[in-house]
JSON list of C-alpha atoms in Angstrom, two decimals:
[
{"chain": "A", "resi": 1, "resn": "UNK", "atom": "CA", "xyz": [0.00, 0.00, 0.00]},
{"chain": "A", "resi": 2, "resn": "UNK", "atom": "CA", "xyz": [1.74, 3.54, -0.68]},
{"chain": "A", "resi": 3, "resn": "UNK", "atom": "CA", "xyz": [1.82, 5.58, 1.90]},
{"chain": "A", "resi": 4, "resn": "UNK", "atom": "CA", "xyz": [2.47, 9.51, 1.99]},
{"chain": "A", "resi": 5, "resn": "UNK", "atom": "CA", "xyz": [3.10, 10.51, 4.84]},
{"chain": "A", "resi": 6, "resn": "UNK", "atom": "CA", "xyz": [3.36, 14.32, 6.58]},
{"chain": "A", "resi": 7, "resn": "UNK", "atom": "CA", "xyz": [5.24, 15.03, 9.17]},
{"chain": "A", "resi": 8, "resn": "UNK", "atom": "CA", "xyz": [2.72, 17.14, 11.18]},
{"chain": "A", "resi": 9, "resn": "UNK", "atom": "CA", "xyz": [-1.06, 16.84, 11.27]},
{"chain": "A", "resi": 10, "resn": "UNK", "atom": "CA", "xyz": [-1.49, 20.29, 13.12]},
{"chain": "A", "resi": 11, "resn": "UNK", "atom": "CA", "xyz": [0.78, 23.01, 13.43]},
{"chain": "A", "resi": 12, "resn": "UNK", "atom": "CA", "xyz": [0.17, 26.72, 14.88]},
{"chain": "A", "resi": 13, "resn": "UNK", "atom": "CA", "xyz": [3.33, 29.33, 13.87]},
{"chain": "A", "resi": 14, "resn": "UNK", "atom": "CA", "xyz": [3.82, 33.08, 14.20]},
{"chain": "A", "resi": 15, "resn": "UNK", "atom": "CA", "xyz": [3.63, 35.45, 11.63]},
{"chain": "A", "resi": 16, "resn": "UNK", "atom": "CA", "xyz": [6.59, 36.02, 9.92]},
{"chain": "A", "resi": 17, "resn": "UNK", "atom": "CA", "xyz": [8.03, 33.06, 10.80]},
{"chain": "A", "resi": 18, "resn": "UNK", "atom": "CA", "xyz": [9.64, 30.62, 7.98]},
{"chain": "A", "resi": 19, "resn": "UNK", "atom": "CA", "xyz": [7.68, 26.97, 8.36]},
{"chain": "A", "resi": 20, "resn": "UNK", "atom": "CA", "xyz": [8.32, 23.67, 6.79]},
{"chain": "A", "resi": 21, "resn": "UNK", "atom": "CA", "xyz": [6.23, 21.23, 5.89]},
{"chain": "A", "resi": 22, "resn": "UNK", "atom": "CA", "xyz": [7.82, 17.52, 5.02]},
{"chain": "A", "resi": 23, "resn": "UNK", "atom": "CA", "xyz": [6.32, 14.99, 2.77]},
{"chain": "A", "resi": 24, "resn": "UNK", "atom": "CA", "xyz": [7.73, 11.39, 2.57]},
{"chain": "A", "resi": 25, "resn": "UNK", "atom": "CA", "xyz": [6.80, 8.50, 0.39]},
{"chain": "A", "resi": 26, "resn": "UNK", "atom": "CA", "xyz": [7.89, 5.27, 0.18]},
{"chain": "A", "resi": 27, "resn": "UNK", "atom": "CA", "xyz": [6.85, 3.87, -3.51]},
{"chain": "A", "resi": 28, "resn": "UNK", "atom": "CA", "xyz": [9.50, 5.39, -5.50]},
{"chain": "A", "resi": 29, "resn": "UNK", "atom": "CA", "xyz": [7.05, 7.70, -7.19]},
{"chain": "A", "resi": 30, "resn": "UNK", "atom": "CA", "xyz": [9.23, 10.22, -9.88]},
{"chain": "A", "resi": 31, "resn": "UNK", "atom": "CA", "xyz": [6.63, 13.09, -9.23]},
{"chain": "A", "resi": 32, "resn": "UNK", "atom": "CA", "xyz": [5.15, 14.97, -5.91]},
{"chain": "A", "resi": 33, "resn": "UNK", "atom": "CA", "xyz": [3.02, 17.55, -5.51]},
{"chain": "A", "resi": 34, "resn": "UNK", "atom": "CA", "xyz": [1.84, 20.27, -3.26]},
{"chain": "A", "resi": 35, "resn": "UNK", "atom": "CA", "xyz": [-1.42, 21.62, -2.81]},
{"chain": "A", "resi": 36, "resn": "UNK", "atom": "CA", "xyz": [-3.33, 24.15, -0.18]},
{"chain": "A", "resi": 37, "resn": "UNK", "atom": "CA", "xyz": [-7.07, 23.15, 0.53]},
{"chain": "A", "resi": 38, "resn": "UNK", "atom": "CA", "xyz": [-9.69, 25.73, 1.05]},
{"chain": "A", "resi": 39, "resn": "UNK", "atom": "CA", "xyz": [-13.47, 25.78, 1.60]},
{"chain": "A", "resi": 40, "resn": "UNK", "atom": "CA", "xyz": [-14.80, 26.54, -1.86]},
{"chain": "A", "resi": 41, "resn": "UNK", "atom": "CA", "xyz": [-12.12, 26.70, -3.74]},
{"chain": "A", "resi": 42, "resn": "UNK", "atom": "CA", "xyz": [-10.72, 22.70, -4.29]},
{"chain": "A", "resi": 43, "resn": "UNK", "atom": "CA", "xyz": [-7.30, 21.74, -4.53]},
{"chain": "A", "resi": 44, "resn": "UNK", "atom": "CA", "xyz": [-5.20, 24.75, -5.61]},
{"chain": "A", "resi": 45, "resn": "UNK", "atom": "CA", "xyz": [-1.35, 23.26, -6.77]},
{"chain": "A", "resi": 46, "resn": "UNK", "atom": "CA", "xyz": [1.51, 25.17, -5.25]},
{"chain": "A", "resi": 47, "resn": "UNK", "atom": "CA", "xyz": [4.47, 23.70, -6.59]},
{"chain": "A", "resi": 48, "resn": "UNK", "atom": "CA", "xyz": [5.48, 20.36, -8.10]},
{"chain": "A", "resi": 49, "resn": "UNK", "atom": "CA", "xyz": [8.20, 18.45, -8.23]},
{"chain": "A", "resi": 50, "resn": "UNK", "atom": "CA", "xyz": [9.34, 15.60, -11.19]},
{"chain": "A", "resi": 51, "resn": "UNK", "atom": "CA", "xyz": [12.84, 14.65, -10.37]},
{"chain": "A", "resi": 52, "resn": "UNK", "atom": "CA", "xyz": [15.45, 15.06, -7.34]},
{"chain": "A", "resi": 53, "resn": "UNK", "atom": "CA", "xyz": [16.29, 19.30, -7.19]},
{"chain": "A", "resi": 54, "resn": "UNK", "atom": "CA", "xyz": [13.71, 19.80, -10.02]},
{"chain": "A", "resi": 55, "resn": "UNK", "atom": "CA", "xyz": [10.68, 21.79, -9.49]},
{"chain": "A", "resi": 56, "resn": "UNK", "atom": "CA", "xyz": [7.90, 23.52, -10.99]},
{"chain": "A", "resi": 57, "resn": "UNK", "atom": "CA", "xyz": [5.49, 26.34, -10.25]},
{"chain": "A", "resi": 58, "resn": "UNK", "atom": "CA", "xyz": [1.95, 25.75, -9.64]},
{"chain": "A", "resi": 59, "resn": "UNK", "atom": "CA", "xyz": [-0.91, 28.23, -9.90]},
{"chain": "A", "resi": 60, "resn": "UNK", "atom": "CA", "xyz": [-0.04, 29.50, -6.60]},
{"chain": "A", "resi": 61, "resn": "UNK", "atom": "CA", "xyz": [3.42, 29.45, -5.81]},
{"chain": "A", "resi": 62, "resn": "UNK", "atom": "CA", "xyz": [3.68, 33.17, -4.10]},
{"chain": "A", "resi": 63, "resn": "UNK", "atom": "CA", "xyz": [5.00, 33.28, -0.77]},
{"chain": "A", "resi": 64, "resn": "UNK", "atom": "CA", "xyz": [6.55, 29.41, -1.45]},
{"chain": "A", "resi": 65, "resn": "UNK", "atom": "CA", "xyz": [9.25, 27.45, -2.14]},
{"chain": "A", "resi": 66, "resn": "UNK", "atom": "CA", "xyz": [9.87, 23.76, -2.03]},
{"chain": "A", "resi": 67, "resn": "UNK", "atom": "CA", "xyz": [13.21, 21.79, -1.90]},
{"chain": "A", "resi": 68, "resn": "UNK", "atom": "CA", "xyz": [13.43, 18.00, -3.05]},
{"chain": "A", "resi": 69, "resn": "UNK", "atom": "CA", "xyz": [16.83, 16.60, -2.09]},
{"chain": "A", "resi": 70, "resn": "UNK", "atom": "CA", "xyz": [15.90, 13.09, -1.95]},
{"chain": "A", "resi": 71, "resn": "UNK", "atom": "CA", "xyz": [13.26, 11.25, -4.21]},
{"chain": "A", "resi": 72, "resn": "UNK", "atom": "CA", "xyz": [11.14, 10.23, -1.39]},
{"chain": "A", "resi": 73, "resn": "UNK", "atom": "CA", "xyz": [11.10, 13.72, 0.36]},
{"chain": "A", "resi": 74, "resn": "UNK", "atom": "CA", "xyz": [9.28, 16.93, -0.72]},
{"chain": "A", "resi": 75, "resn": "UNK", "atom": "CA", "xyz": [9.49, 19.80, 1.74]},
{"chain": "A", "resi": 76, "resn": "UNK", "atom": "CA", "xyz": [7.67, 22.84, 1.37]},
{"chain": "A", "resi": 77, "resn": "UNK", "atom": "CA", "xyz": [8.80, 26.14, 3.02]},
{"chain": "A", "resi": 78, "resn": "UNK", "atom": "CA", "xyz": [7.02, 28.99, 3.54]},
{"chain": "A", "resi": 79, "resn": "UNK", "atom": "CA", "xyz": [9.75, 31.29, 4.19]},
{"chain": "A", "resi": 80, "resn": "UNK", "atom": "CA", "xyz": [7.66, 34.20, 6.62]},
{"chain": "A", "resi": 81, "resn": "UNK", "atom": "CA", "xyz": [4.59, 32.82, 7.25]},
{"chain": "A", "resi": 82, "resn": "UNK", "atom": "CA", "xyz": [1.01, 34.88, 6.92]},
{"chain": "A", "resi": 83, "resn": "UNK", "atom": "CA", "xyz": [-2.29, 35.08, 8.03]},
{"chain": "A", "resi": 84, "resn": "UNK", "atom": "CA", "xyz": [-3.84, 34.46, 4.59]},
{"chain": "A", "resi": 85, "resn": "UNK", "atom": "CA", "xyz": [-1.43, 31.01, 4.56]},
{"chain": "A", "resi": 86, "resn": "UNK", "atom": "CA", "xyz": [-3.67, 29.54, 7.27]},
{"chain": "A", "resi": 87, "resn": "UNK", "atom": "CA", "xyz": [-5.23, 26.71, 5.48]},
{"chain": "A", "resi": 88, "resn": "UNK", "atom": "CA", "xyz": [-5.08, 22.74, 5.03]},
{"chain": "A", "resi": 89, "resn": "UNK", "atom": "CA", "xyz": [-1.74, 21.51, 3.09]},
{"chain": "A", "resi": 90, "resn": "UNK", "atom": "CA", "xyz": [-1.94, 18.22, 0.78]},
{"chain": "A", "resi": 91, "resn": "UNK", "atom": "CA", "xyz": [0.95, 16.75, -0.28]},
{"chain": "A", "resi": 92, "resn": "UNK", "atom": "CA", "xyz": [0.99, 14.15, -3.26]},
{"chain": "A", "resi": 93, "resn": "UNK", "atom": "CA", "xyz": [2.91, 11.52, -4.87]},
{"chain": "A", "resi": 94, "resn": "UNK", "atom": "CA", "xyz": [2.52, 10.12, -8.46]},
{"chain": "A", "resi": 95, "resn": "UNK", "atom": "CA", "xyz": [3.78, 8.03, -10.84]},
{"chain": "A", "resi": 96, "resn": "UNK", "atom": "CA", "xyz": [5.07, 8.87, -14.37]},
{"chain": "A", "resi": 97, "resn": "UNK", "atom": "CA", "xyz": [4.61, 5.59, -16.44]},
{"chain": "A", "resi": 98, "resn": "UNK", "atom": "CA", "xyz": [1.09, 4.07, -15.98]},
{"chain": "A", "resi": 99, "resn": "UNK", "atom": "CA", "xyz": [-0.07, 7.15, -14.47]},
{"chain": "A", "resi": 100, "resn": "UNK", "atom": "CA", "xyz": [-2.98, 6.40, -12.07]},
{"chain": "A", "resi": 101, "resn": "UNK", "atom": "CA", "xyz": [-3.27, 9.53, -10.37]},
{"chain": "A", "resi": 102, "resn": "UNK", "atom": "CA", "xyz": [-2.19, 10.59, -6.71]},
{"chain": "A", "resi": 103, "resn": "UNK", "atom": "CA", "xyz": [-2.13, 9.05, -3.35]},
{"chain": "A", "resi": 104, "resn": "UNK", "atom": "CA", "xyz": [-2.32, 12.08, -0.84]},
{"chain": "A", "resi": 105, "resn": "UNK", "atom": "CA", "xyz": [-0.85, 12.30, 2.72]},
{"chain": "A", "resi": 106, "resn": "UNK", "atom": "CA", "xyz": [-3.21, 12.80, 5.94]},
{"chain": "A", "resi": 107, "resn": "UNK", "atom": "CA", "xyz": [-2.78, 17.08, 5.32]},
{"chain": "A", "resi": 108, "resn": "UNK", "atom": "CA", "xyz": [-1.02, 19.63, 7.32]},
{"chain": "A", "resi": 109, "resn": "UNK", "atom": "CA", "xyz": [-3.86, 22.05, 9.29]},
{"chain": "A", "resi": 110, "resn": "UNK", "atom": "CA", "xyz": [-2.08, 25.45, 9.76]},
{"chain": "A", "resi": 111, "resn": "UNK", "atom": "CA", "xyz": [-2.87, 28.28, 11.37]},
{"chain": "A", "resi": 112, "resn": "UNK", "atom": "CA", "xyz": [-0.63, 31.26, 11.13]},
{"chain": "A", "resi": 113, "resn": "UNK", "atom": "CA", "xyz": [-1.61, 33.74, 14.16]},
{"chain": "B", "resi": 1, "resn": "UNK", "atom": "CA", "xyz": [-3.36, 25.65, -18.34]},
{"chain": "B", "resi": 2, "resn": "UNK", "atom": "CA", "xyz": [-6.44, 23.68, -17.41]},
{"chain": "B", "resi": 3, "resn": "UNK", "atom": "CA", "xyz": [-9.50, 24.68, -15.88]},
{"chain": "B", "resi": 4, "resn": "UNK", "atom": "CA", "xyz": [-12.09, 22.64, -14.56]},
{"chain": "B", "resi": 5, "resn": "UNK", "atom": "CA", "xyz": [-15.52, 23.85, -12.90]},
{"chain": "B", "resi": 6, "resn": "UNK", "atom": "CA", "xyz": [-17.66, 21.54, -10.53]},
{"chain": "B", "resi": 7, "resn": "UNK", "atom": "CA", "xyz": [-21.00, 21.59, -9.86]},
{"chain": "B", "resi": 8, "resn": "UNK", "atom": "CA", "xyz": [-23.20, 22.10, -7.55]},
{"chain": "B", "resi": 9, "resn": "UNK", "atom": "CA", "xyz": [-21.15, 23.07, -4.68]},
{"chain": "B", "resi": 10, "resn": "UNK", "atom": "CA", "xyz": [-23.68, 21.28, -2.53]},
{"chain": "B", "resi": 11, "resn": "UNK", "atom": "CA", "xyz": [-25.64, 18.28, -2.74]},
{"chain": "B", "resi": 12, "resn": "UNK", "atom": "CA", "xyz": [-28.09, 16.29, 0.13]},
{"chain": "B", "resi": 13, "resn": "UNK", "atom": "CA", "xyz": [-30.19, 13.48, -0.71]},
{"chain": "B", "resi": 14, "resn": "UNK", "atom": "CA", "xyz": [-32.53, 11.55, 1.22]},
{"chain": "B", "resi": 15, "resn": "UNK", "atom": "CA", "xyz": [-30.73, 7.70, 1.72]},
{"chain": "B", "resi": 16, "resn": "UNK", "atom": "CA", "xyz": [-31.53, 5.38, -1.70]},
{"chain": "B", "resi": 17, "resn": "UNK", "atom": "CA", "xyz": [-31.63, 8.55, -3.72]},
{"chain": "B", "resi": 18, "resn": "UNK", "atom": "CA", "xyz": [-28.82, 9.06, -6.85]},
{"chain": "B", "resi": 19, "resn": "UNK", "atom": "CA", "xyz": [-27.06, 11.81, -6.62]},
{"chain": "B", "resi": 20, "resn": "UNK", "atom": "CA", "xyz": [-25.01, 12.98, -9.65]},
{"chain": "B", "resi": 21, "resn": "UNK", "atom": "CA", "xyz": [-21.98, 15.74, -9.77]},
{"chain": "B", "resi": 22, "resn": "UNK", "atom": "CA", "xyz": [-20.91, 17.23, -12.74]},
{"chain": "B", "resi": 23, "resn": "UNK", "atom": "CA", "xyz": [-17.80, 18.77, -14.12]},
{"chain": "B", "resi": 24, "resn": "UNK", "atom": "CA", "xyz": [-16.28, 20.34, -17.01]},
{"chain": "B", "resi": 25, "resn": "UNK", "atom": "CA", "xyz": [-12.74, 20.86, -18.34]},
{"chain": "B", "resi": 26, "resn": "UNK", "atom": "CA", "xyz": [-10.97, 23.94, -20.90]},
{"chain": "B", "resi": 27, "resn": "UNK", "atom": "CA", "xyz": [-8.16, 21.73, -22.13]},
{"chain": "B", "resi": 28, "resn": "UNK", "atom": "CA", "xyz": [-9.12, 19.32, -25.03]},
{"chain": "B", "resi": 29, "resn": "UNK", "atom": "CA", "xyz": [-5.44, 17.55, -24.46]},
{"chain": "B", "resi": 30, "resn": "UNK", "atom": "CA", "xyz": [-7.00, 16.13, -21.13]},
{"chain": "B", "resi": 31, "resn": "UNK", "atom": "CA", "xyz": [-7.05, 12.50, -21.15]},
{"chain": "B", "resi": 32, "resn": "UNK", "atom": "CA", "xyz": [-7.49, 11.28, -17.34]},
{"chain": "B", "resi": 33, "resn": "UNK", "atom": "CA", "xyz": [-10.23, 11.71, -15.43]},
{"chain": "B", "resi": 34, "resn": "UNK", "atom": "CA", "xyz": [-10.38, 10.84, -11.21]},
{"chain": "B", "resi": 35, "resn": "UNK", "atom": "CA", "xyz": [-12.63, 11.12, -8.54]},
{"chain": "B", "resi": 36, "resn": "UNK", "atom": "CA", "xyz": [-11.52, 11.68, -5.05]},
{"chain": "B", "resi": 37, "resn": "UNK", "atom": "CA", "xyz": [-13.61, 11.24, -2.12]},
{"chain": "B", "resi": 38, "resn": "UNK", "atom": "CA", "xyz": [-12.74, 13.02, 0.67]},
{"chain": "B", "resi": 39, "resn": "UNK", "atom": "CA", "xyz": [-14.36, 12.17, 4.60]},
{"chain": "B", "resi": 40, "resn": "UNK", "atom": "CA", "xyz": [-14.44, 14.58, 7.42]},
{"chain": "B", "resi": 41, "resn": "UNK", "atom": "CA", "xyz": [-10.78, 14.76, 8.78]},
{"chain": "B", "resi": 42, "resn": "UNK", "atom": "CA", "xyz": [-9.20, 12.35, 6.32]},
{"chain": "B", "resi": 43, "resn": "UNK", "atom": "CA", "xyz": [-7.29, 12.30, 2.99]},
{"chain": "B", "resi": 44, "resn": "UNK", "atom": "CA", "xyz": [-9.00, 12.12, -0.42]},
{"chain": "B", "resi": 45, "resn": "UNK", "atom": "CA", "xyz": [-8.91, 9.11, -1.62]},
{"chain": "B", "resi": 46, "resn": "UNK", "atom": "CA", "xyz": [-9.51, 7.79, -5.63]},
{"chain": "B", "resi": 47, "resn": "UNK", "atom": "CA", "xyz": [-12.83, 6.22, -6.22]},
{"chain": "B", "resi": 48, "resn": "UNK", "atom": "CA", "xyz": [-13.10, 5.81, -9.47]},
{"chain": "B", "resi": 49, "resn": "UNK", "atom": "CA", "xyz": [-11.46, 7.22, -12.67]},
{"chain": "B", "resi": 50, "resn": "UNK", "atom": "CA", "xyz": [-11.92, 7.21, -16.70]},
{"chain": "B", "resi": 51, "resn": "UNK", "atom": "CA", "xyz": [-9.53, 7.59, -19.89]},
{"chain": "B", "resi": 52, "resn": "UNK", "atom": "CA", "xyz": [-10.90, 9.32, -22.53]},
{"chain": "B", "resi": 53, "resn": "UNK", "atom": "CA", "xyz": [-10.34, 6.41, -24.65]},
{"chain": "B", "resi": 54, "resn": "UNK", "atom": "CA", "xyz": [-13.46, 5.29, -22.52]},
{"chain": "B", "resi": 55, "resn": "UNK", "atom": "CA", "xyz": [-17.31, 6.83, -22.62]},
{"chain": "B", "resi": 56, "resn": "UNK", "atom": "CA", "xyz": [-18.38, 4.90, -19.04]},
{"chain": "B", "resi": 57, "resn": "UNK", "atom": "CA", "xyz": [-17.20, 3.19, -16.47]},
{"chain": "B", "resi": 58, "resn": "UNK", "atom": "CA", "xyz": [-18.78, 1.44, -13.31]},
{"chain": "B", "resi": 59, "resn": "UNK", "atom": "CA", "xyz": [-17.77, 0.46, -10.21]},
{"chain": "B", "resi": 60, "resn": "UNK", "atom": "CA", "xyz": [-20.80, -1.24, -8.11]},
{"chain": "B", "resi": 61, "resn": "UNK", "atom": "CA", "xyz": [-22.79, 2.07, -6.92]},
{"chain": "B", "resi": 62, "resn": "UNK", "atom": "CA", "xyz": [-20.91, 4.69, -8.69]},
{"chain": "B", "resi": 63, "resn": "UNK", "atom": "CA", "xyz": [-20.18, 5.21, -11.98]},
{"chain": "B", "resi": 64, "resn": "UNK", "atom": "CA", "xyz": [-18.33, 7.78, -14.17]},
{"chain": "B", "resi": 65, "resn": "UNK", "atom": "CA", "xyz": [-19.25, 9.54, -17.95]},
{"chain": "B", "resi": 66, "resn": "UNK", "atom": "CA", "xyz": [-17.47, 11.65, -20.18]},
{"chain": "B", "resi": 67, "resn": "UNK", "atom": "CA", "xyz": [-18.10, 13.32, -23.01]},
{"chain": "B", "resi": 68, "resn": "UNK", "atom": "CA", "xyz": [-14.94, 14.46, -24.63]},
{"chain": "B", "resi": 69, "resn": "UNK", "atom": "CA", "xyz": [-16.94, 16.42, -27.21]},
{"chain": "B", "resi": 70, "resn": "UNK", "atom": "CA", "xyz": [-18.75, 18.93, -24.69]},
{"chain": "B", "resi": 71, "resn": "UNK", "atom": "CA", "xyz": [-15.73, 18.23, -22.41]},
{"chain": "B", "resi": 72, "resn": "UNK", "atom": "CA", "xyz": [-17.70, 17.12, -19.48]},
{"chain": "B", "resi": 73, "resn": "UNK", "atom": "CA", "xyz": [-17.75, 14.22, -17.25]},
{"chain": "B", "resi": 74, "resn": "UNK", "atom": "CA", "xyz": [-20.10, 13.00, -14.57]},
{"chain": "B", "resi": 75, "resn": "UNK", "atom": "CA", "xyz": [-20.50, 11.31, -11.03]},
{"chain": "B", "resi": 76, "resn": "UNK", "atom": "CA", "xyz": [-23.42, 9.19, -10.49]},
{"chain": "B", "resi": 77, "resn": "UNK", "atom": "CA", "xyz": [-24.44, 7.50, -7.42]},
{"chain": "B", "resi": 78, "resn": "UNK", "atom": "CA", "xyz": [-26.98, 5.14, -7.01]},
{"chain": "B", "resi": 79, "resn": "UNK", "atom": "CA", "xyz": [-28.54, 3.71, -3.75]},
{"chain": "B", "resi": 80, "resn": "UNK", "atom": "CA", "xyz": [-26.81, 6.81, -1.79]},
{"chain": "B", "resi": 81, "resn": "UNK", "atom": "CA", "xyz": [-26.14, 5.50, 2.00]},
{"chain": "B", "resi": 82, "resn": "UNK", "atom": "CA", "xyz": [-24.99, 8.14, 4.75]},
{"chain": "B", "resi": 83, "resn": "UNK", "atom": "CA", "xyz": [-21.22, 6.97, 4.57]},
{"chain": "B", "resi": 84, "resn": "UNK", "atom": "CA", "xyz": [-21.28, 8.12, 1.08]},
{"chain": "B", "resi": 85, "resn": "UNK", "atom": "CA", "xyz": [-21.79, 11.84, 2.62]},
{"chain": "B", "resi": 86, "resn": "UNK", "atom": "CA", "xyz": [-18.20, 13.60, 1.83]},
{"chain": "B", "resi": 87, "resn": "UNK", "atom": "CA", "xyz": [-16.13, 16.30, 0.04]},
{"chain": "B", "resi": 88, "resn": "UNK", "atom": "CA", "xyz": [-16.04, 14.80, -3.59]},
{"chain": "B", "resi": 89, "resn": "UNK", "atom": "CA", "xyz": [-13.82, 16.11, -6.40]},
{"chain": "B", "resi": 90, "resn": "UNK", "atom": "CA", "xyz": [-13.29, 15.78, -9.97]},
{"chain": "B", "resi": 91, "resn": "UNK", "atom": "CA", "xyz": [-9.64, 16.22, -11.58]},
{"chain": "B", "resi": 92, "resn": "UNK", "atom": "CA", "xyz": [-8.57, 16.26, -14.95]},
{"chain": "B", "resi": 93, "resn": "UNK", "atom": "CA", "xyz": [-5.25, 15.85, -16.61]},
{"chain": "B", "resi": 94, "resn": "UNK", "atom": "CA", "xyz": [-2.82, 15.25, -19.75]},
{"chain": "B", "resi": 95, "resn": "UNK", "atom": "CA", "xyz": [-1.66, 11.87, -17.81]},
{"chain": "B", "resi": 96, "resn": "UNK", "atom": "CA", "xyz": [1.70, 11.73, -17.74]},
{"chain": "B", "resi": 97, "resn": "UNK", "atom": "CA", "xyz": [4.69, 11.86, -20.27]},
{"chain": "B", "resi": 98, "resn": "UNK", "atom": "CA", "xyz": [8.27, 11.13, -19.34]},
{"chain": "B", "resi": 99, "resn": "UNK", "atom": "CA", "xyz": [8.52, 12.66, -22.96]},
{"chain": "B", "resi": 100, "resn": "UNK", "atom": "CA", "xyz": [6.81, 15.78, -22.09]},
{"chain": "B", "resi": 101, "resn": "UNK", "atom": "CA", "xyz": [5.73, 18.23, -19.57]},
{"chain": "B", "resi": 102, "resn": "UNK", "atom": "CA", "xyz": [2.91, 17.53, -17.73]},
{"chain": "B", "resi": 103, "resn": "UNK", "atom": "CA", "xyz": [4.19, 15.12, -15.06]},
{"chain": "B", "resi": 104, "resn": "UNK", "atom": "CA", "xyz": [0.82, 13.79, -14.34]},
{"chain": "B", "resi": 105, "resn": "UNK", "atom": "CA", "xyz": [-0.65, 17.05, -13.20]},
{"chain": "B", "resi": 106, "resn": "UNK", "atom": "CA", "xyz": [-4.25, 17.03, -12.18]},
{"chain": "B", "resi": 107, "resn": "UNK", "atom": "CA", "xyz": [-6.29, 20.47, -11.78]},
{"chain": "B", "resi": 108, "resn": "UNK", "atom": "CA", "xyz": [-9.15, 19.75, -9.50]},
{"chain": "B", "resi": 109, "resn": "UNK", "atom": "CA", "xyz": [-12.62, 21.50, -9.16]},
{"chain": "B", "resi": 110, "resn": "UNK", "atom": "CA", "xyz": [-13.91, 23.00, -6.19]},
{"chain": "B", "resi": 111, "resn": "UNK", "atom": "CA", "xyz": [-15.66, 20.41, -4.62]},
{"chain": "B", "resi": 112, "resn": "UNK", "atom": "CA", "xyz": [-19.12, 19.22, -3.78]},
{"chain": "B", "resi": 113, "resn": "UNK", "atom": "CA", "xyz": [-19.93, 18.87, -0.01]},
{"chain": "B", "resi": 114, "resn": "UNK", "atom": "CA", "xyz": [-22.38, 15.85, -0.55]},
{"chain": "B", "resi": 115, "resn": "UNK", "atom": "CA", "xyz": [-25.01, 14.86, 2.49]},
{"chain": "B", "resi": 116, "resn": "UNK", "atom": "CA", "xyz": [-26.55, 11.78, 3.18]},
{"chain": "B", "resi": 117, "resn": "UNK", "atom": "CA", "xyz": [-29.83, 11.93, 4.74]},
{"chain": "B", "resi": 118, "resn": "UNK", "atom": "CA", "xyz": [-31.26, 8.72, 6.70]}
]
């Protein structure tokens, strides 16, 4: 069974404050993904990644950055938190051959006060 | 880049009702269509997904349409039960291409909050 797994399920940080978020999976998948969930508006891809130290902007990468060092690990940094970042974080993982979509981890809940 | 719109935003259904979601995508290169069901607290999960080699497929209670010519596809329910009351949502994509650029990339609608009446 792949597993995706985040290293926090709830995390509370201080404005201006530079947060990471780590995403680990174990089925050798080439690409991961990172997404922000909010009520009403779906599943809005922040970055992406498709190979060790590549990445790619997704349609809201402002106020992000990610780092992928290792295939199995996608961190996402959000280098001085804000208010308007409180939301749920998604990470991803997917194949490239006999794509089949995503699993997803469990989600990050933050809240930036 | 690919758009996709989901509808309605809200659904609730008395228990052995259908229910059916629809969605519709921009790009005409989209080839993949999932459905993720997401519960209260947990992670969405894939239910059920087509190709658009494909017009329908079924999967016991639920099945899936698509109509590459209007570029829409559809979630139908039959026999809804309470546990099917949850966040679902529609994605589309160009699949992936080691070839190419789109890595597998899904774009995912907003959601429909569905509810399960007993």
């Amino acid at each position: 069974d792949v597993k995706v797994t985040q290293s926090s399920r709830y995390l509370v940080k201080r404005t201006g404050e530079k947060v990471f978020l780590e995403c680990v999976q174990d089925m050798d998948h080439e690409n991961m993904f990172w997404y922000r969930q909010d009520p009403g508006l779906g599943l809005r891809l922040i970055y992406f990644s498709y190979d060790v130290k590549m990445k790619e902007k997704g349609d809201i990468p402002e106020g992000y950055s990610v780092s992928r060092e290792k295939k199995e690990r996608f961190s996402l940094i959000l280098e001085s938190a804000s208010t308007n970042q409180t939301s749920m974080y998604l990470c991803a993982s997917g194949r490239t051959v006999g794509f089949y979509g995503y699993t997803f981890g469990s989600g990050t809940r933050l809240t930036v006060v | 880049g690919e758009n996709v719109e989901q509808h309605p935003s809200t659904l609730s259904v008395q228990e052995g009702d259908s229910a059916v979601i629809k969605c519709t995508y921009s790009d005409s290169a989209s080839n993949y269509f999932p459905w993720y069901k997401q519960e209260l607290g947990k992670r969405p999960q894939l239910i059920i997904d087509i190709r658009s080699n494909v017009g329908e497929k079924k999967d016991q209670r639920i099945a899936v349409t698509l109509n590459k010519t209007a570029k829409h596809f559809s979630l139908h329910i039959t026999e809804t039960q309470p546990e099917d009351s949850a966040v679902y949502f529609c994605a589309a994509s160009q699949g992936s291409n080691a070839g190419g650029t789109s890595y597998g990339k899904l774009t995912f609608g907003q959601g429909t909050i569905l509810t399960v009446h007993p």
